CSV table of C-alpha atoms and ligand atoms in Angstrom, one decimal:
chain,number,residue,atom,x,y,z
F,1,UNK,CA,-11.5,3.7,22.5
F,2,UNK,CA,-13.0,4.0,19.4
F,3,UNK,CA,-11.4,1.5,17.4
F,4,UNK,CA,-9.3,-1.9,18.7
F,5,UNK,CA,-6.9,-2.5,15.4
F,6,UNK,CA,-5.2,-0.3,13.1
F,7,UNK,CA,-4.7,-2.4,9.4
F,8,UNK,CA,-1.8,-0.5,7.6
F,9,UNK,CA,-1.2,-0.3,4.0
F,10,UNK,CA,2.0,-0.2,3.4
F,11,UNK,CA,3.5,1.0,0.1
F,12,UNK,CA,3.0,4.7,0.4
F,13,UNK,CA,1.6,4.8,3.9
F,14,UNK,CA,4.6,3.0,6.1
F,15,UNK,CA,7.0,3.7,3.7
F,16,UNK,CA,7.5,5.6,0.2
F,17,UNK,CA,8.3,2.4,-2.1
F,18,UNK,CA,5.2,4.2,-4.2
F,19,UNK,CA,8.4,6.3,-5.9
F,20,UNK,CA,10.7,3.0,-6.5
F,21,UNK,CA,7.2,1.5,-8.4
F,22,UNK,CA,6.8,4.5,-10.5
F,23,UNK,CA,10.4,4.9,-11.6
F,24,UNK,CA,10.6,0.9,-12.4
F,25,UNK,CA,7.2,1.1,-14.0
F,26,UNK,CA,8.6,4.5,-15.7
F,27,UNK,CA,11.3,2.6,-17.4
F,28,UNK,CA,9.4,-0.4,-18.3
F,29,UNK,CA,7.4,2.3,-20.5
F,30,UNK,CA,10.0,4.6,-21.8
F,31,UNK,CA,11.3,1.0,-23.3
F,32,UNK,CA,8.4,0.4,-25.1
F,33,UNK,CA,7.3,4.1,-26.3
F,34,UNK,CA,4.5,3.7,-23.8
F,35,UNK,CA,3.6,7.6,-22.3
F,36,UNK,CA,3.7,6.9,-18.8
F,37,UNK,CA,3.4,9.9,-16.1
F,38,UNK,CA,2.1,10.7,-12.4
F,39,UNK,CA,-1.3,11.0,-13.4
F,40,UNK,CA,-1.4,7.4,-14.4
F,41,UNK,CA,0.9,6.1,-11.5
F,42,UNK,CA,-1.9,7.4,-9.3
F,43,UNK,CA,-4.5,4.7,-11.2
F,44,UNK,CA,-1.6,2.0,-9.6
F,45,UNK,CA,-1.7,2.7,-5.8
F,46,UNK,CA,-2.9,-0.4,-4.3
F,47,UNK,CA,-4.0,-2.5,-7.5
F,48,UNK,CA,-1.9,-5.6,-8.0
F,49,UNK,CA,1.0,-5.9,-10.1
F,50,UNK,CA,-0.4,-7.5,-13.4
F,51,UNK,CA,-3.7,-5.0,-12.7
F,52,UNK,CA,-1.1,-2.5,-12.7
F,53,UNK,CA,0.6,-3.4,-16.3
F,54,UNK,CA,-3.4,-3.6,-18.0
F,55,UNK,CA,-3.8,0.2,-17.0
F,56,UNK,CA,-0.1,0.9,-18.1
F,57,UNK,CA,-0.7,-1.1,-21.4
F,58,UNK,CA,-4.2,1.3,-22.3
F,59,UNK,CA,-1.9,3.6,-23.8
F,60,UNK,CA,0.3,0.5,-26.0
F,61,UNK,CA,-0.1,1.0,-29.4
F,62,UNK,CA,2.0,-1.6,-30.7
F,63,UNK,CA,1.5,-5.1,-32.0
F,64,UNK,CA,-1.1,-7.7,-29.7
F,65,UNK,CA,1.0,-9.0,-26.5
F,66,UNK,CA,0.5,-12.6,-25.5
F,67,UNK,CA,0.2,-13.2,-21.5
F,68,UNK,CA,3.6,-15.1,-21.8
F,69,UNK,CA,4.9,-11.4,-22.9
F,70,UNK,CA,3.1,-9.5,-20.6
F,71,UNK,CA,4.2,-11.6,-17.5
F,72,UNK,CA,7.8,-10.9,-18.8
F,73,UNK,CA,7.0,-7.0,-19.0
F,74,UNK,CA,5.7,-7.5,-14.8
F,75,UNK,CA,8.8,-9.3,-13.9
F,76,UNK,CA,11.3,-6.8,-15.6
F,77,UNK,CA,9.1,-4.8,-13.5
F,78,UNK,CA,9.7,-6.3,-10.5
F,79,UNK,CA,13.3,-6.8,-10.7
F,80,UNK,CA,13.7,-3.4,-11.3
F,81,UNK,CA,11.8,-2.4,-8.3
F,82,UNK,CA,13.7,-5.2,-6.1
F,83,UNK,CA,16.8,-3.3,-6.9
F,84,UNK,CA,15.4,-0.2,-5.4
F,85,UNK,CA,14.0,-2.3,-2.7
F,86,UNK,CA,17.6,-4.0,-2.0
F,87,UNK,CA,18.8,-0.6,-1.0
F,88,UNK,CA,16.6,-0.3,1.8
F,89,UNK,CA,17.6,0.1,5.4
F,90,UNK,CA,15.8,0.8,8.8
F,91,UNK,CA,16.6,4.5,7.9
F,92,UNK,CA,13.7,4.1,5.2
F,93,UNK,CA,11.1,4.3,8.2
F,94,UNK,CA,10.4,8.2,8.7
F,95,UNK,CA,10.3,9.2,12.7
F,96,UNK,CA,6.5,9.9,12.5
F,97,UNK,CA,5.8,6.2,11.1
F,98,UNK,CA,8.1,4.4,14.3
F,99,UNK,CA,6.6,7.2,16.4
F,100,UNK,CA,2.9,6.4,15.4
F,101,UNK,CA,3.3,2.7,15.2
F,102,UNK,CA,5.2,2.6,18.6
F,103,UNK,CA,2.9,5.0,20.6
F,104,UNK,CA,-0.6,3.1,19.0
F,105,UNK,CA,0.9,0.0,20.6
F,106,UNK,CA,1.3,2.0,23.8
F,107,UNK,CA,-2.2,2.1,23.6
F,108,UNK,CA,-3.5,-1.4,23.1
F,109,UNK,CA,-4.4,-1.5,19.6
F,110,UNK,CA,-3.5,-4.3,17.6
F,111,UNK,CA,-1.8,-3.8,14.7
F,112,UNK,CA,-1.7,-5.2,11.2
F,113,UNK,CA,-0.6,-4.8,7.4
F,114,UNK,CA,-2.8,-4.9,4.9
F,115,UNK,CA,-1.4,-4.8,1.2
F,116,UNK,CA,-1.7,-5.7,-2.2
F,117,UNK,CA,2.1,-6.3,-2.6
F,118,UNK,CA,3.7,-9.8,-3.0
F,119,UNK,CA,6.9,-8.3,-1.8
F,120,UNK,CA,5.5,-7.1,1.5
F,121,UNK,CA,7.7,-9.6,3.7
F,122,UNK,CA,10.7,-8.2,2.1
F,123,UNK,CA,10.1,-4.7,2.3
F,124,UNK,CA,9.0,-5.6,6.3
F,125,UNK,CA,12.2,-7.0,6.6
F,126,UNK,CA,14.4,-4.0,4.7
F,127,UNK,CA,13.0,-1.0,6.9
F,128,UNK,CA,13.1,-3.6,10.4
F,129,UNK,CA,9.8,-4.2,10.8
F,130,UNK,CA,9.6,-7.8,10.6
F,131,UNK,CA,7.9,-9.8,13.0
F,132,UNK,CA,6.4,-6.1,14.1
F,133,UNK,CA,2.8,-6.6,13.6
F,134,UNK,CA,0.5,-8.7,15.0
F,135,UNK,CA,-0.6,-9.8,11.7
F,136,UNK,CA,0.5,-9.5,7.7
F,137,UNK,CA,-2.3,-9.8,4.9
F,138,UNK,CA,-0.5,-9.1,1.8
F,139,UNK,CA,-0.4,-10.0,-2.0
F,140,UNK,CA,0.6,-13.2,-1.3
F,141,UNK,CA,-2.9,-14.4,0.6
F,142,UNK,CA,-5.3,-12.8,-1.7
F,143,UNK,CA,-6.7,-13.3,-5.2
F,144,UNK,CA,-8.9,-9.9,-5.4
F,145,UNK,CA,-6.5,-6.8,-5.3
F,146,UNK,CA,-8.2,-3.7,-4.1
F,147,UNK,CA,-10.7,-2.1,-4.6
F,148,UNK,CA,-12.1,-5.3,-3.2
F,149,UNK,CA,-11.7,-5.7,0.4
F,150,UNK,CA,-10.5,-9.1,0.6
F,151,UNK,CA,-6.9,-8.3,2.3
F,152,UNK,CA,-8.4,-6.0,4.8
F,153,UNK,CA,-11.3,-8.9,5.7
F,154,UNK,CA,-8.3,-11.0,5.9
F,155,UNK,CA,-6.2,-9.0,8.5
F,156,UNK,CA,-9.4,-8.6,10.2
F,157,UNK,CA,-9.8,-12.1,10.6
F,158,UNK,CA,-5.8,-12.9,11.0
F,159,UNK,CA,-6.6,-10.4,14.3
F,160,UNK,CA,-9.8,-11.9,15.1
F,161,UNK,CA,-11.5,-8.5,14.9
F,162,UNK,CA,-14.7,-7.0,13.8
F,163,UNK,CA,-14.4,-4.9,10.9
F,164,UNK,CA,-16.0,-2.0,12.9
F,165,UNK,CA,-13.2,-2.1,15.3
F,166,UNK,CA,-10.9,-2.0,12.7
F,167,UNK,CA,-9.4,1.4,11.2
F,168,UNK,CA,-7.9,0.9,8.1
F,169,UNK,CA,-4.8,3.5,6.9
F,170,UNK,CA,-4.5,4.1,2.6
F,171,UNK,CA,-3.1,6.5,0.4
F,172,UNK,CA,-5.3,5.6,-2.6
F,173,UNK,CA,-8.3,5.7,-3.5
F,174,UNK,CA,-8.7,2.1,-4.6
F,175,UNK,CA,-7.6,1.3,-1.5
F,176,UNK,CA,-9.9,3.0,0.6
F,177,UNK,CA,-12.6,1.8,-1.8
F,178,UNK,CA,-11.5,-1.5,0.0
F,179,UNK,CA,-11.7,-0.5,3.2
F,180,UNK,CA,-14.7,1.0,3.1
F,181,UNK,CA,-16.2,-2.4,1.3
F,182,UNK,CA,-15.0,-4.2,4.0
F,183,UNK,CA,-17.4,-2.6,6.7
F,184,UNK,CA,-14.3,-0.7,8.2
F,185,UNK,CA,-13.5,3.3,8.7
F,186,UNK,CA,-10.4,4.5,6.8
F,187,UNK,CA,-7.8,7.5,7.6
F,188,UNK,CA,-6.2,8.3,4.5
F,189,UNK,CA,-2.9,10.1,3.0
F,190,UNK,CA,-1.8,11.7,0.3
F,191,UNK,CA,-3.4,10.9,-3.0
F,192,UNK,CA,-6.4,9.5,-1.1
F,193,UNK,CA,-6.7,12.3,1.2
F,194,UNK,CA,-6.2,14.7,-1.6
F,195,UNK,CA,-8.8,13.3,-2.9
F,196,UNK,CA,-11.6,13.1,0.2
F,197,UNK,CA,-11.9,9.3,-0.1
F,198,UNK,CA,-11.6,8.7,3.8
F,199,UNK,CA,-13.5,9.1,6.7
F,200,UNK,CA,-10.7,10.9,7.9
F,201,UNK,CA,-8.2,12.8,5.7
F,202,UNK,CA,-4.8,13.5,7.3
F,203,UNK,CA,-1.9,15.5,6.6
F,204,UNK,CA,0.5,13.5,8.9
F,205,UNK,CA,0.0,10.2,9.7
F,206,UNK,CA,0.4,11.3,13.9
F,207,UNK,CA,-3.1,12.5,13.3
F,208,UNK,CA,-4.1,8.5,13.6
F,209,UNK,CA,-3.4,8.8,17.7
F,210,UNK,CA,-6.2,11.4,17.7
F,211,UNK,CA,-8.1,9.7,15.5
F,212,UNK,CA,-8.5,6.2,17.5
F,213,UNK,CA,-8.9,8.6,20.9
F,214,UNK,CA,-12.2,9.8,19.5
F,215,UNK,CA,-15.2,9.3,21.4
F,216,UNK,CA,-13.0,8.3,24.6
F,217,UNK,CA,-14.7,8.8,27.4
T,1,B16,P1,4.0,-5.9,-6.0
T,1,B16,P2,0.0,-1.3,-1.3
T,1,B16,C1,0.6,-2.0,-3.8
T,1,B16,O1,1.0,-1.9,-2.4
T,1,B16,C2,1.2,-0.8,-4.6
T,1,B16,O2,0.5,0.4,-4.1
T,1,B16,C3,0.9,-1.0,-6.0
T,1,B16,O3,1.5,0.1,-6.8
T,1,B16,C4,1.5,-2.3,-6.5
T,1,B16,O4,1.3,-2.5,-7.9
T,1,B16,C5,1.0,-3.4,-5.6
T,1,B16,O5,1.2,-3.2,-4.3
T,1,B16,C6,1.6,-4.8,-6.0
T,1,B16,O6,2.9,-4.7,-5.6
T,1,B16,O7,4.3,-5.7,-7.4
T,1,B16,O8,5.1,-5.6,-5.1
T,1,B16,O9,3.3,-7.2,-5.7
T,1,B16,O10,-0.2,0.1,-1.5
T,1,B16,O11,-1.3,-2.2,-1.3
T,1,B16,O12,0.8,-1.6,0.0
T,2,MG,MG1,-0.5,2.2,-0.9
């Protein structure tokens, strides 16, 4: 087999939190008279939470924030989202994800989360994947948010796999950025995919079973 590990992201790849962030996000702005759309929500896939609120804030035109404020602004933020995140059951994980995760492990890979989000062992917990994968590299083990590959090096590590043999899964750009700066291949989804960041650009992510098969002798 081509590759030994499979590193997830997971906001937008394992599950759609990416809408919950942009409506939270979405009424952080509209508060402040900040224009806030879909076209800038894209610039926040993957890129950490106070990265996220410096792209938002490009378009402030209001008086000079101190951090103390801005950290307020990423915690309404969060709350917000937590709400949205409280709601979340095991029915938030789509067929194809269990089915892909579940026949991958059939196969022998290892499997791992790789993502910038602090909240990561809640939403695991939410949708029933807790304790799932073999390893969890998340916002709360970093200090470089993607682009920069350090939470992919890290579930690499955590798995105690080269990055070759690692495949890395990402919906944005920023994130496959990462991936790529890491030494690893990456399959990616929607925005990313739209976008031709990956080495492989999928439509569903069942396309990943091919994708590790490749080469198989
Ligand atoms: P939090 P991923 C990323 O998750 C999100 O795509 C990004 O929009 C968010 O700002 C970031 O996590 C931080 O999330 O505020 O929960 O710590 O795509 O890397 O799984
Ligand atoms: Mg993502």
């Amino acid at each position: 087999m081509k590759f030994k590990a499979v590193i997830f992201d997971l906001d937008g790849v394992i599950c759609f939190t990416d809408e919950y962030h942009y409506r939270a996000w979405k009424a952080m702005a509209d508060e402040m008279g900040i224009p806030f759309d879909r076209t800038v929500n894209n610039r926040l896939r993957g890129v950490s939470r106070m990265a996220s609120l410096d792209i938002i804030l490009e378009k402030y035109t209001g008086p000079a924030l101190s951090q103390a404020e801005k950290e307020k602004l990423a915690q309404k933020k969060n709350d917000l989202y937590r709400t949205s995140l409280a709601e979340m059951s095991p029915k938030d994980l789509s067929d194809e994800v269990r089915e892909t995760l579940n026949a991958l492990r059939d196969m022998g890979l290892r499997l791992a989360i790789g993502s910038s989000s602090k909240n990561t062992p809640f939403i695991l917990g939410q949708i029933g994947l807790a304790g799932f994968f073999d390893a969890v590299s998340d916002g709360n083990n970093i200090t470089r948010s993607k682009p920069d590959p350090e939470v992919f090096v890290k579930a690499a590590d955590m798995l105690g796999m080269a990055p070759e043999l690692c495949l890395v899964v990402e919906d944005a750009v920023s994130g496959a950025e990462a991936g790529h700066a890491g030494g690893m291949k990456v399959a990616c989804l929607g925005d990313a995919a739209e976008h031709g960041a990956g080495d492989y650009n999928m439509r569903s992510i069942r396309e990943l079973i091919d994708i590790v098969k490749e080469g198989e002798n």
